[in-house]
Each structure stands twice: as C-alpha cells, then as structure tokens.
XYZ file of C-alpha atoms in Angstrom:
616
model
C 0.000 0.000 0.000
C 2.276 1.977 1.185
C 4.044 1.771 -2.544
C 1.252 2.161 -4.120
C 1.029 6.044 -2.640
C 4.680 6.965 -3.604
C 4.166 5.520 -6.956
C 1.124 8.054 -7.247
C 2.882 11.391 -5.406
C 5.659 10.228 -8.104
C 3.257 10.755 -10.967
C 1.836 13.341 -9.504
C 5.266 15.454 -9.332
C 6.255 14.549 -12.799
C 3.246 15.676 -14.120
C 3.448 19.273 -12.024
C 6.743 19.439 -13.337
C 6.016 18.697 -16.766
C 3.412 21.065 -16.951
C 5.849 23.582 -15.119
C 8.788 22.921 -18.246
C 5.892 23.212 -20.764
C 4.942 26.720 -19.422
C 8.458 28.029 -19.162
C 9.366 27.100 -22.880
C 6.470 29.189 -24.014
C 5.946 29.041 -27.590
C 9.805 28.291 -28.031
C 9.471 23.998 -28.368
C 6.628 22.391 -30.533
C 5.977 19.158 -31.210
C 4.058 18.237 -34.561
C 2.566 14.710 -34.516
C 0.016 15.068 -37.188
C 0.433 12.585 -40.015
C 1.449 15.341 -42.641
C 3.542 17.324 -41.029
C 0.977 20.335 -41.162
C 2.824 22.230 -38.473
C 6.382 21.636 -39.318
C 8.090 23.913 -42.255
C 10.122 22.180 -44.910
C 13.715 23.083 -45.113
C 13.385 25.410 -47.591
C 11.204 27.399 -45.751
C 13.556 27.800 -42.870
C 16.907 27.870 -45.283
C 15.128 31.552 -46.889
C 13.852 32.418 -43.267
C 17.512 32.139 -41.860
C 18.760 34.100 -44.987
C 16.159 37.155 -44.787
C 17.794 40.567 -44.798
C 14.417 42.872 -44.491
C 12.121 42.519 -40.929
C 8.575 42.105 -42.189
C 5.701 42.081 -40.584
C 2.912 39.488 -41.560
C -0.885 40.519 -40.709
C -3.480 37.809 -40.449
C -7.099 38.945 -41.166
C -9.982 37.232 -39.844
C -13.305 37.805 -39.203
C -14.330 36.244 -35.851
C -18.278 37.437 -35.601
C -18.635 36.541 -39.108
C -17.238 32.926 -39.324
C -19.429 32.708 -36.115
C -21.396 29.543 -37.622
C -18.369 28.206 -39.745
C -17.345 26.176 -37.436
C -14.492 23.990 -40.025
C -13.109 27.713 -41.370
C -12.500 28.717 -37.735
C -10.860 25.847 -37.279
C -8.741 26.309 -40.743
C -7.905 29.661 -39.423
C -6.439 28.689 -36.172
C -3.915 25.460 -38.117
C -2.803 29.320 -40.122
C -2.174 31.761 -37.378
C -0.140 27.846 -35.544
C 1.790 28.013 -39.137
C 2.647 31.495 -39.393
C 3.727 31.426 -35.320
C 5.900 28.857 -36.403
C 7.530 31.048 -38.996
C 7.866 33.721 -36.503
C 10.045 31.100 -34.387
C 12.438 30.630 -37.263
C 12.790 33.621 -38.495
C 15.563 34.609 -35.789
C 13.425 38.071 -35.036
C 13.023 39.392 -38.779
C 9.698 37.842 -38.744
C 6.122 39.904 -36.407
C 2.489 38.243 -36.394
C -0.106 40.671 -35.943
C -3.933 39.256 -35.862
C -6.764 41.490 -36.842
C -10.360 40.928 -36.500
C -11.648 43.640 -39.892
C -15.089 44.202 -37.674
C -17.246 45.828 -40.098
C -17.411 49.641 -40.254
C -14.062 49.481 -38.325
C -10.472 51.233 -39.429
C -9.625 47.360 -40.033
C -11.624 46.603 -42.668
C -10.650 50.100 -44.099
C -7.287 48.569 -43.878
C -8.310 45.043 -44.907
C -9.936 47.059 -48.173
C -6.709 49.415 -48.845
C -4.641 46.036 -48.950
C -6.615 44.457 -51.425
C -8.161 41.716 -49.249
C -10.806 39.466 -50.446
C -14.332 40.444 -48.833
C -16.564 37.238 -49.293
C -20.236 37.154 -48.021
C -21.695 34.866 -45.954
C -25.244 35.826 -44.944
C -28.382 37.148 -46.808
C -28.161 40.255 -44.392
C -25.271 41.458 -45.756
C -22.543 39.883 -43.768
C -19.098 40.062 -45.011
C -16.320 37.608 -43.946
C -12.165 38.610 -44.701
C -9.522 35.913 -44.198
C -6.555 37.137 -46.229
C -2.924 37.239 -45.060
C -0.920 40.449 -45.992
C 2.922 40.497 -45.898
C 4.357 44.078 -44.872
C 8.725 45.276 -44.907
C 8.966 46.877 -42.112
C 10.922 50.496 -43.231
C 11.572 53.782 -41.405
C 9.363 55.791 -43.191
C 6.655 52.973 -43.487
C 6.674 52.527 -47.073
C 8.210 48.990 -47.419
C 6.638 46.993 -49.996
C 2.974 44.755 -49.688
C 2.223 41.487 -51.241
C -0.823 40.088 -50.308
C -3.175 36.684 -50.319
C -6.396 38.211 -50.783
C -8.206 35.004 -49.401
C -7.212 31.598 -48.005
C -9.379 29.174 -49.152
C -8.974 25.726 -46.988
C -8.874 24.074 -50.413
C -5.793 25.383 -51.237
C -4.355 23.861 -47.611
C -1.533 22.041 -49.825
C -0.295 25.226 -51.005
C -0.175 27.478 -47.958
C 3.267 26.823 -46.884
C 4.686 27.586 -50.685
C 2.333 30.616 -51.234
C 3.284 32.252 -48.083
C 7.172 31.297 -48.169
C 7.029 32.634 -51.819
C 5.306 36.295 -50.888
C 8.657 36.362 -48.085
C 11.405 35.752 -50.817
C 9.511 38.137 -53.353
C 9.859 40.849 -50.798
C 13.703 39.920 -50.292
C 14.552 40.220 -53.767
C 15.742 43.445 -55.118
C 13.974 42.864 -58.682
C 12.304 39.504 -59.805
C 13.827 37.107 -62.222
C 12.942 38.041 -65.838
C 11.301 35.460 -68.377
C 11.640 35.903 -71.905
C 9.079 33.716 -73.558
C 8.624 32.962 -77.191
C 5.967 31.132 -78.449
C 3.415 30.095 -81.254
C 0.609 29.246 -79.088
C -1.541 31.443 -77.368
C 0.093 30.615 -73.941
C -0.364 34.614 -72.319
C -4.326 34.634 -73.635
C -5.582 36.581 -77.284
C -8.167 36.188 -79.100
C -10.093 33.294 -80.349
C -11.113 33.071 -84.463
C -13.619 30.243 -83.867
C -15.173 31.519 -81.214
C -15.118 35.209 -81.408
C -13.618 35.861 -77.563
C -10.929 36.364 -75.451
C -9.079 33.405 -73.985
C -7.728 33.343 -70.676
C -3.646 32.973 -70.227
C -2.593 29.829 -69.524
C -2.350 29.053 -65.376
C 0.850 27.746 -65.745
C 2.046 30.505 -67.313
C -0.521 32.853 -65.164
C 0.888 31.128 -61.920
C 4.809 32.299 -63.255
C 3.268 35.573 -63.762
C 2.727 35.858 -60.122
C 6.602 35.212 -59.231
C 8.431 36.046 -62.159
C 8.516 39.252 -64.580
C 7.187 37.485 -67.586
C 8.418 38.890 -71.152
C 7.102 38.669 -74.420
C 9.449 37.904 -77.223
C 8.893 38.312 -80.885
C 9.323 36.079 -83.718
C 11.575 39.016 -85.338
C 13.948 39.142 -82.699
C 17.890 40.042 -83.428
C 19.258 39.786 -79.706
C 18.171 38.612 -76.182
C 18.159 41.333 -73.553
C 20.778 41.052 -70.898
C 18.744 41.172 -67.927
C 16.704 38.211 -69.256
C 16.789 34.971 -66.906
C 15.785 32.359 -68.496
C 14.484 32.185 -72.183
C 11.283 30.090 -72.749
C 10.280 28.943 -76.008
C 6.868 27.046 -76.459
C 6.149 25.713 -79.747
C 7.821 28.921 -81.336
C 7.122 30.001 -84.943
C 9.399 29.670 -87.768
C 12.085 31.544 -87.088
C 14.384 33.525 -88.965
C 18.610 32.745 -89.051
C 18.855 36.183 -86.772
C 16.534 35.244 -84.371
C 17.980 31.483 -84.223
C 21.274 33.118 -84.018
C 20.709 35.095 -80.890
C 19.007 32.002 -79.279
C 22.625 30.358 -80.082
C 24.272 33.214 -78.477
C 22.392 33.598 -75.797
C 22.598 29.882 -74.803
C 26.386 29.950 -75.371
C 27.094 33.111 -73.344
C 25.416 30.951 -70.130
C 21.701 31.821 -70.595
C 19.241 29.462 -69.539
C 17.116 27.711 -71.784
C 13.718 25.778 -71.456
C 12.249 24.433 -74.718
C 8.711 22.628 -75.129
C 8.433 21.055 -78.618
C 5.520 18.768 -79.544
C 4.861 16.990 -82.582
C 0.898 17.524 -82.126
C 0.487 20.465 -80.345
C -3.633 19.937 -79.339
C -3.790 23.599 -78.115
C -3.180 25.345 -81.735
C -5.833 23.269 -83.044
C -8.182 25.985 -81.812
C -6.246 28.474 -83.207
C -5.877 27.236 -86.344
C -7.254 29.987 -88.074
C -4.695 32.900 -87.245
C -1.969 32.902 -89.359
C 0.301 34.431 -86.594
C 0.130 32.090 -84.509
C 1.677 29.019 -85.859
C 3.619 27.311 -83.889
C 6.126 24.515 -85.524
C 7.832 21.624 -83.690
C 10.716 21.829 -85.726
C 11.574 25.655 -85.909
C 14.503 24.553 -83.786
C 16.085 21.656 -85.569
C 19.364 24.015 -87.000
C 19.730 24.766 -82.667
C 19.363 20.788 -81.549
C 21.740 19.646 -83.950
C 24.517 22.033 -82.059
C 23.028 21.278 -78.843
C 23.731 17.181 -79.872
C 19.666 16.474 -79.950
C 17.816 14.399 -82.326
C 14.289 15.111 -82.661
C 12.291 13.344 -85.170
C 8.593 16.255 -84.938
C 6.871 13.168 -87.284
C 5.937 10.608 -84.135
C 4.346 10.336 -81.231
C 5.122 8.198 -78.378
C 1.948 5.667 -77.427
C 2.880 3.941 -73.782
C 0.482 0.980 -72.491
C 1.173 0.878 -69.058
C 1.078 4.262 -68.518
C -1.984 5.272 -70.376
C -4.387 8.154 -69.488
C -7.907 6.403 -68.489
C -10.514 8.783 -70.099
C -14.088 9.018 -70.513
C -15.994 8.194 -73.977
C -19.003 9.606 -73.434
C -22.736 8.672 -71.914
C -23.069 4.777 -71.958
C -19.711 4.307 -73.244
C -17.079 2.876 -70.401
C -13.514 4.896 -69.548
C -10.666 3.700 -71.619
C -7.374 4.175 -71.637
C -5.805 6.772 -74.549
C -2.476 5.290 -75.174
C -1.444 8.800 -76.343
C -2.211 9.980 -73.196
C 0.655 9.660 -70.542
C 0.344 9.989 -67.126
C 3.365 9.293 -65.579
C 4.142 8.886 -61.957
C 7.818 8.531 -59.981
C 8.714 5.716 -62.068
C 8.516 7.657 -65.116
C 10.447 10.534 -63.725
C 14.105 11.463 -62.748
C 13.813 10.225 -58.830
C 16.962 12.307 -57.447
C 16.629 15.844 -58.639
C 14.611 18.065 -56.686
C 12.453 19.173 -60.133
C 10.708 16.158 -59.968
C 11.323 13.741 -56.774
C 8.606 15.486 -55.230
C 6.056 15.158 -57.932
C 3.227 12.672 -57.772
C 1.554 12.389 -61.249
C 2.183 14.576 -64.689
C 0.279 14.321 -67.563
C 1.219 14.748 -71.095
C -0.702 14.626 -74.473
C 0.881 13.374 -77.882
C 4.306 13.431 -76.430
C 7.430 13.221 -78.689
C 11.014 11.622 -77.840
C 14.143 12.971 -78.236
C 17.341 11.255 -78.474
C 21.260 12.071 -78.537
C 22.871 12.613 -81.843
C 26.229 10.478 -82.435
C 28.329 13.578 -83.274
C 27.226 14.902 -79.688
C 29.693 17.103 -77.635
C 27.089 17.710 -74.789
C 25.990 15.230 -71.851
C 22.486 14.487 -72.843
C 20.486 13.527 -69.391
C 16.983 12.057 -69.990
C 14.543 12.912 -67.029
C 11.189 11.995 -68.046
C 11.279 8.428 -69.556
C 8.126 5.979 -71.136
C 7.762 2.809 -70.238
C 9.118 -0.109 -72.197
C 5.857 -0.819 -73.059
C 6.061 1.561 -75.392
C 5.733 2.595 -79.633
C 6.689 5.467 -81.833
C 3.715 6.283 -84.315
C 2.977 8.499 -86.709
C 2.284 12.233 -85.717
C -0.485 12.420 -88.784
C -2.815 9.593 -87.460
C -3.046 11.271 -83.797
C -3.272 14.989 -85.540
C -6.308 13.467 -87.799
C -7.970 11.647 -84.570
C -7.944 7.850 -83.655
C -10.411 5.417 -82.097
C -9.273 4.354 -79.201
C -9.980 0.946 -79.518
C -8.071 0.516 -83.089
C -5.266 2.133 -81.500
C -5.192 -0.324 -78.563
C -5.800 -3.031 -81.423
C -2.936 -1.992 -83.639
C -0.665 -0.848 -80.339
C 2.426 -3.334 -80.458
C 5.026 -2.390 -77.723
C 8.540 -1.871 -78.993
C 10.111 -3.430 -75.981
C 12.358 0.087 -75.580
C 12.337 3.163 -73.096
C 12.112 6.657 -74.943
C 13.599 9.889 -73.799
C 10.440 12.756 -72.958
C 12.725 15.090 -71.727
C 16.145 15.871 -71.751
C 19.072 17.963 -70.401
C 21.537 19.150 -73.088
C 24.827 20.160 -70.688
C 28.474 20.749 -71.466
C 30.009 21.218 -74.545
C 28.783 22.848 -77.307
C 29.481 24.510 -81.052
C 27.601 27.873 -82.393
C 25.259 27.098 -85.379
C 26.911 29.794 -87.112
C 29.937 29.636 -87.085
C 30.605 32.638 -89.834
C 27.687 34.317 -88.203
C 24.241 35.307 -90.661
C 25.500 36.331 -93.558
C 28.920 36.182 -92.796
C 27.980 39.095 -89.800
C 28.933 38.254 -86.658
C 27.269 39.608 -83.576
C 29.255 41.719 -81.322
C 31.059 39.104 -78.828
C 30.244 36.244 -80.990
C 31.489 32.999 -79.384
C 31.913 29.766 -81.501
C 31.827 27.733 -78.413
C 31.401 26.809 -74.777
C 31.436 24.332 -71.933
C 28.807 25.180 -70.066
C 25.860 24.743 -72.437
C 22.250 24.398 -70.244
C 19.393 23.465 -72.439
C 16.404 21.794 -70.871
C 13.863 20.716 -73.682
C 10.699 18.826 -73.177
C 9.012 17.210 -76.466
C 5.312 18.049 -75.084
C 3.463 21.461 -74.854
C -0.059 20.442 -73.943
C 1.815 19.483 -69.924
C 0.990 23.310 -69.684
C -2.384 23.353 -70.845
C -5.005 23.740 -68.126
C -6.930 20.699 -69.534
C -4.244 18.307 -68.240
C -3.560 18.875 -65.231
C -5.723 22.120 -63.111
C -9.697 23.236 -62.918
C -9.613 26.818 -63.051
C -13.039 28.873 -61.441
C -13.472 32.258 -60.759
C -14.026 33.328 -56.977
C -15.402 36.731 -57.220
C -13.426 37.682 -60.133
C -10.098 35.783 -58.860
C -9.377 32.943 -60.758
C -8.649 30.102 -58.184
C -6.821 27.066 -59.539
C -7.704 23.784 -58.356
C -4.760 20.988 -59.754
C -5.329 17.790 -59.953
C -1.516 16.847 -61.326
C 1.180 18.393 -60.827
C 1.947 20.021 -63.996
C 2.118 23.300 -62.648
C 4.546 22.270 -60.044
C 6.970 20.778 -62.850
C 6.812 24.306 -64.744
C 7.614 26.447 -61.248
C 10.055 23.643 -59.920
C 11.707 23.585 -63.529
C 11.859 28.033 -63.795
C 12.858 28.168 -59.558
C 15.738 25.620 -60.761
C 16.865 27.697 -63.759
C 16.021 31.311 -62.808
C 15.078 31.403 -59.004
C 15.317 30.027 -55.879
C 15.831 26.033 -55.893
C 14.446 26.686 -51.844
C 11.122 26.688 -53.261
C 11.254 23.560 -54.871
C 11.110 21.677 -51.765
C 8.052 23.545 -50.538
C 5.454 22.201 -53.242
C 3.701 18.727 -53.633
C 3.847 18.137 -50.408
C -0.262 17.090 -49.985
C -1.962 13.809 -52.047
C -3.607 15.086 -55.202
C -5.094 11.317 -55.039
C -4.294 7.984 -53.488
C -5.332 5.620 -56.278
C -7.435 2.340 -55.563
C -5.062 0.205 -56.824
C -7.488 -3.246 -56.732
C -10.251 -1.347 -58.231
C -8.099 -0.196 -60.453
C -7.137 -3.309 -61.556
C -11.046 -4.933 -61.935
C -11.202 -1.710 -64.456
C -8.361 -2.946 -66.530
C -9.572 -6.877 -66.786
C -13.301 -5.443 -67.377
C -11.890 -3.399 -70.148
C -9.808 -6.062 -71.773
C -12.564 -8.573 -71.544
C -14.588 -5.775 -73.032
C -12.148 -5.195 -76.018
C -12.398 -8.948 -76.833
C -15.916 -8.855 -77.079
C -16.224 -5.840 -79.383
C -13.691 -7.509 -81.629
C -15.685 -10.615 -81.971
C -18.749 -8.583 -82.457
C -16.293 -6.640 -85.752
C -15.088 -10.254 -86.794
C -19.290 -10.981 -87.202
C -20.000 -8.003 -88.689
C -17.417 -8.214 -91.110
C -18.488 -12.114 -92.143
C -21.814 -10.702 -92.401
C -21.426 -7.834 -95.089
C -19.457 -10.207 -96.740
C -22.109 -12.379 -96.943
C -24.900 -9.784 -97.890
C -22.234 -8.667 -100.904
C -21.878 -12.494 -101.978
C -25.901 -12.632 -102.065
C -26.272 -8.800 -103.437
C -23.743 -10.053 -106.533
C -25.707 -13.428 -107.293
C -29.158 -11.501 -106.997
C -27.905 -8.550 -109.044
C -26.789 -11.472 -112.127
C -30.103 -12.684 -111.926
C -31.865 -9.551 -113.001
C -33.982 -9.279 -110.037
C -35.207 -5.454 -108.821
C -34.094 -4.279 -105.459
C -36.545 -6.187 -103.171
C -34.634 -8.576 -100.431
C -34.619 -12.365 -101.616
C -35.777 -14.444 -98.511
C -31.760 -15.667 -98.095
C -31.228 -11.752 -97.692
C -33.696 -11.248 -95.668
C -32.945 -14.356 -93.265
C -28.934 -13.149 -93.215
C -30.335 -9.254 -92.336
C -32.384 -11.088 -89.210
C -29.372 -13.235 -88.186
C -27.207 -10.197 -88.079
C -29.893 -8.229 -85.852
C -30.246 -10.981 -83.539
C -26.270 -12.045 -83.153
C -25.882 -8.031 -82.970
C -28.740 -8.112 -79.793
C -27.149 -11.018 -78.427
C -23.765 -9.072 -78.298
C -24.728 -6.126 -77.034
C -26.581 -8.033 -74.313
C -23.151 -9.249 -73.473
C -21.144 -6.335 -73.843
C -23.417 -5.458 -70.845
C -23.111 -8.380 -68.652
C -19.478 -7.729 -69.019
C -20.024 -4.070 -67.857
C -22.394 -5.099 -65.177
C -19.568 -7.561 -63.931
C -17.320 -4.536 -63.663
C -19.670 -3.069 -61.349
C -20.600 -6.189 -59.483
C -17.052 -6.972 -58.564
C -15.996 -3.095 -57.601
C -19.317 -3.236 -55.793
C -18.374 -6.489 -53.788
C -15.396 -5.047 -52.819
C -16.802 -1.766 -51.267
C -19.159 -3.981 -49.524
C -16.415 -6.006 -47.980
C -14.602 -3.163 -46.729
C -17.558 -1.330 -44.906
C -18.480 -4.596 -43.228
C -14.277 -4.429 -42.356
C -14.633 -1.117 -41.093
C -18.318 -1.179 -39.392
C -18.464 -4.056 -37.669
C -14.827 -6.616 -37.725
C -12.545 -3.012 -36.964
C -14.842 -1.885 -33.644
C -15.455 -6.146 -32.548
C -11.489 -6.577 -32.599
C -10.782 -3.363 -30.962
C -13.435 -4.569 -27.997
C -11.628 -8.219 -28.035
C -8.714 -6.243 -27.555
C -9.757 -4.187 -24.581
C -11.639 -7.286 -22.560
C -7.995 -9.131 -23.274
C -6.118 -6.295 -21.810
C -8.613 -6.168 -18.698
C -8.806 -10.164 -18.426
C -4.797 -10.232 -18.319
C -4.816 -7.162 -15.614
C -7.207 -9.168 -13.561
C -5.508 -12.359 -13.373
C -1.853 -11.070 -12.550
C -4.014 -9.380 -9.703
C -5.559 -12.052 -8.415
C -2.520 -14.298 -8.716
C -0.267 -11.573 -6.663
C-alpha cells in the first residue's frame, strides 16, 4: 500500500513538473505529430527564413463574428495563425504576427480594403467575412513593400506553406527574375477566331506571372536582352537565321534555356485559323543539332502501361488513350529536386528525343516511357484515332524513350561565320557550359491536363489535380530562381489511387475489347455475306426487293448483334458487381470486424490485468 502512494505522489510530481517545463518554454518547443507534417516547415522554408535581410511584418485577417457559424473555417484559421507562429520562431526576429479581427465599419476593414483583401459574403443580411494574409517590410518611413493573399481558401491547404514562403522571398529580392518567352501558341491569352472571344492565359504561365517578370518575345527578334533569366520557347514560330542566331548566343554566353516542342500540339488546333500564330515543332532543328539532340517532330510516343484512363461519353465505359501519358515517380528522374517530389504529370501526344552520335554535350533524360512503349505516326493522332483501333494496332517496342532531356556541357555555335557572314558583337563559336532543358510536349501546360480553373469573385482560383504546374515552377525556380522553393510544393496527395479497383477496371476493359472484336469479326463475315448474295441476286436480273436468303442473313445479323450487345453489358455489369463487392467487404471491415477486434482487444487487456491481480 504503502508503494502504491509513492508511486502516485511520483506521478503526480512529474506531471506538475512537466506542466511547469511546458509553461516556461512558451511558444519556443513544438511538437508536430500530425500525419502530414501540417505544423512543421520544410527546409526550404527555414533555409530563406535564416537568410532574410528585411524585418517584415505578416498581418493575419480574420473575421471572428462573421465565421461565427463556420465552425471547419475557424478551425482552418487557427492550423494558419499555428503556421505562421511557427515562422515567426524561425525567423531569428526578422519575422512579427499581428492578428486582426476587420469588424465591419471598423479602421480594419478600411485597412483590410486598402490592402486588397478578399471580402466574401456569408449571410443574406449582408454579412461580409475577410480571411486574407498580408505580408508588410517593415521600413523607417513605413513605405516597405505589400504582397498580399487576398483570401485563403482551406482548399488550397496544400499550397499554404509555398504561397506564403514565396510572398517572403519576393519581398527579399531586389527585382524579380525576368522570363523571356517565345511562343506560337496562345500561352499569355488573345483572341479566339472560332469563337469570337478572349481566352484566358494559360495558369501555368498565369501562376509564373505571379513570381516572375514574364516577357514577351517576338518572332523578329535580333538579340536577347541582358537582364533576361531564363528564355522560354513554347512551340515557337518559324524563325528567322537572326533570331535562331541570338538564341545560339544567348545559350552559349550561359543563358538558360527551357524548350517545349511537340509533334501535335492539341492547343493550336483551336487556333488554327490565325496565321500568326503558328507554332512549328521543328523551328529549332538548325539549334538541336549544335546542342547534340535528335528530334524526329513526325511521331508520337503511345505507352500501355502508362496510359491516361478517359471518358468516352454517356453509356460508353472509360478507356485508356495510349497517347495519353500519365506518368508517376517511375517515369520521372527520382533524385533531382524538379521532380522527386512530384506525384503524377500528364502529357498529351508526347514526342522523344534522343542524342545525336556527333554529340559534344551530356544528354540527361529525365522523363522516360515505359518499355511498353511505340513510336507512331504524328499524322494519325493529328487526324484523330479510335481508341480501340489504337489499342488493337498498339504493339510495344520493348524500348524506353527519352520525354525530356538535359543538353549540358560542350557545345558549337550554329553559325559559325555568323548570318551572312555578320557576326554579332562578342560572338562565341563555343562553350562548356551549355544548359538546355527541352521537353518534347506542350499540352503538360495546358489547363486541360492537369488544373480546374473557377473564378471566386473575379479571382481565378486554380484547383490541380496533377502536378503540372509544379513541374513548370520547380523547372523556372531551378533555372532562374530560388531552388528553396522547390522543396516547398507537392507536399499534400492530389489522389491515393485504388489500386485493386483499379485493376477490376483494366480486366473489365480487356474482356470488353475482346468482345467488341468478336462482335467486328461478325459483322465483317456478315457484309461479306450480304455482298456475296447482293452479286448473285444482281446477275439474276432481279429489282431491289430482299430475296428471302437476304432477308434471313439481315435477321441473323440483328439478332447475333442483340445477343452481343446483351453481353457487352453483362461484361459491364460484372465490372460493377465486382468493384461493388469489394466496397461492400470493406464497410463490413470497417463497421463491424474493426470496432469487434478493438473490444476483443480491450476485454484481453482487462482479463490479463485481472488475473496477474488475483494471482499476486
């Protein structure tokens, strides 16, 4: 007995001096134990917080008598004002949190309003609700510069970290990187022949926007500006020797270069129309020979295993579009930061490149097919396929192709006497520190592969569901700004895929495939008959009027065609039946066998304490 009470004054004092140790660390010690992390920062948040050189001051605005009745936004608010405390914490002092409630007709609001915050309602009576986060450099004279989130939306919980780290290393730059981009396509928004409007810039080209001074090149161009970057060409025009010649330059005096080239480039379909804006896969070919690349703009690359699944329309099941890529890490350079990080990318109608054998350059391939694999003719995709012929005809080549490459090292000029025997002031005929990144795809920066863009009150919020995006910022923070940022992004799960469902999908759909060939095979025999019988009636003079052999072969083909379809169902009905077993199975494993184990668990536990109590 008389243990038993020091064993419980023991626990007792721990506990008061626990509680004592917790107290006198203050907010100076956390410990994060939810599953993702969602309190810690990443490194590269806290390598740019240990290099800041301006104090800034972060203001959190929230309405508290407004989000009154929202009870999951409240709670979103409070996991943001923990994350930005923990920035304060690393930010050795350069870093104040200040918390404002904008209560309406108050100077906060006023202030909320001035900043540029996002006012959303929330009530018929008028009720307005702020939740914005505005980043302030502290100065003398109060004039430091502002960047703002006008509204944090908890959907966009995955990106909080990298939006807010990115608004601190803006406002500790001196100027922002400059992109020069050059392209065909109408990547920055213009206007649209076939319909008559205005077309939205692209968001990952919108989303650079936001980080980046973004540049606008012309086709006509004689030089590259100095303070330029990083040049980006997408799907560029035909270009003349000049410009090509201050590309080659430009890349051989150090400057960065990021090229997307794609042999069907599904976005200038639209824009077919408009002469100026043409974009051709192989305006680059005189560069790629220098930079050691072969790059054949006539095929697409069609990959089996990792195949797009898409939809076909009402009644019609999802298939996969072997022209269609979605690649995850094992399509994808695993050690570099650009991409170790990314879950899933998508690309359309990709191309392959490959190194030349007269290469002077290290050619490193980072995105890679599978070996399940085939080159095929550009024309065929550009025309439109059926799926099903092209999953028919689809015969893998056994061999892994190159969808992006690096180009580093040594390198010739193009022109070596210059453009008509002019050189360019400073004209270098070689180097050794050549960086060309190319990428044989542009539709991975359309918003159809990869993001759902909506407008929020005249803000266009982006909602990804790849990470296409990421690959573009990770690929321009790598080249032309900070590779801290990289490690900031993909950090939540876009998806996590059902991989046994996923499976039943991919037997239904080859069982399905077999049955709609045999139904082609019949079809075929058919007409082949009705043309043997058409022929004989036709010799015999008869008028058009089926002959009862006609007529009998026109009834067999309805009813083998009924009898088909009425399997072609069962099949899809046995899809469903086994993905429906399976959900079954795992709410009965969740409902009943999870809680009945758990209780067997606890009475075992109890049982056990009992008996070594009774037996001492």
């Amino acid at each position: 007995m008389k243990l038993k009470s020091l064993f419980l004054f023991g626990l007792f004092a721990a506990f008061i001096a626990g509680a004592a140790l917790i107290h006198n660390l203050g907010g100076k010690v956390r410990l994060d134990l939810t599953e993702q992390g969602l309190f810690t920062l990443s490194d590269g948040t806290k390598r740019i917080l240990a290099d800041m050189n301006k104090p800034l001051e972060m203001q959190l605005f929230f309405s508290q008598q407004a989000s009154q009745d929202l009870t999951q936004l409240r709670a979103y608010a409070k996991q943001v004002e923990e994350l930005l405390a923990e920035y304060v914490l690393h930010s050795n002092n350069m870093l104040v949190l200040t918390v404002i409630d904008p209560e309406p007709f108050s100077e906060q609001e006023d202030k909320a309003t001035e900043l540029g915050l996002q006012a959303v309602p929330v009530s018929t009576f008028g009720d307005e609700l702020y939740f914005g986060l505005a980043l302030k450099e502290l100065t003398e004279a109060g004039d430091g510069a502002v960047a703002v989130l006008p509204f944090l939306q908890p959907d966009q919980e995955a990106f909080l970290e990298y939006d807010v780290t990115r608004l601190i290393h803006q406002l500790q730059q001196d100027r922002a990187p400059v992109i020069g981009v050059l392209s065909g396509l109408n990547v920055r928004g213009g206007f649209d022949p076939q319909t008559g409007r205005q077309t939205p810039p692209w968001m990952s080209v919108e989303q650079l926007e936001q980080q980046y001074e973004v540049r606008s090149l012309t086709p006509e161009l004689d030089h590259i500006d100095d303070d330029i970057d990083l040049l980006m060409l997408i799907q560029p025009p035909e270009l003349t020797d000049q410009a090509l010649y201050a590309i080659d330059q430009f890349a051989l005096k150090g400057g960065r270069i990021l090229a997307f080239l794609d042999p069907v480039a599904e976005s200038s379909s639209a824009s077919a129309m408009a002469v100026t804006d043409a974009g051709s896969p192989t305006a680059l070919n005189t560069l790629l020979s220098s930079w050691g690349v072969s790059w054949d703009a006539g095929q697409v690359v069609l990959d089996a295993a990792n195949a797009l699944v898409v939809s076909q329309g009402a009644n019609r099941p999802p298939m996969r579009h072997f022209g269609l890529l979605s690649l995850t890490q094992e399509g994808v350079e695993s050690h570099s930061v650009v991409t170790s990080q990314l879950e899933s990318l998508n690309l359309g109608t990709v191309g392959a490149f490959q190194a030349t054998a007269e290469a002077t350059t290290e050619i490193q391939p980072w995105l890679f097919s599978s070996v399940e694999s085939q080159l095929m003719d550009a024309n065929r995709m550009r025309l439109g396929v059926d799926l099903i012929e092209l999953q028919r005809n689809f015969v893998a080549s056994g061999e892994e192709y190159a969808l992006a490459v690096r180009a580093l090292g040594n390198a010739n000029t193009a022109f070596p006497t210059g453009v008509d025997h002019k050189k360019a002031e400073g004209h270098l005929a070689q180097t050794e520190s050549l960086s060309v990144t190319l990428i044989a795809d542009t539709d991975v920066l359309t918003d159809r592969l990869w993001v759902q863009v909506q407008n929020f009150f005249g803000q266009r919020i982006a909602s990804p569901w790849a990470d296409n995006g990421n690959l573009v910022i990770n690929l321009v923070d790598q080249l032309a700004g900070s590779p801290e940022l990289i490690t900031l992004r993909a950090r939540g799960q876009y998806s996590r895929p059902f991989d046994r469902v996923n499976e039943l999908q991919a037997l239904a759909e080859e069982r399905f495939l077999v049955s709609e060939q045999r139904l082609q095979q019949r079809l075929e025999e058919t007409e082949v008959q009705l043309a043997q019988l058409q022929q004989q009636k036709d010799g015999e003079g008869a008028l058009l009027a089926l002959s009862d052999e006609q007529q009998a072969a026109l009834e067999d083909f309805q009813r083998q065609k009924v009898e088909i379809r009425k399997e072609l169902r069962s099949v899809q009905h046995e899809l469903d039946k086994d993905i429906e077993a399976l959900g079954t199975r795992l709410k009965v494993l969740n409902i009943f066998v999870a809680p009945v184990l758990l209780t067997f668990l606890c009475w075992l536990v109890a049982y056990l304490i009992r008996r070594r109590q009774t037996l001492s």
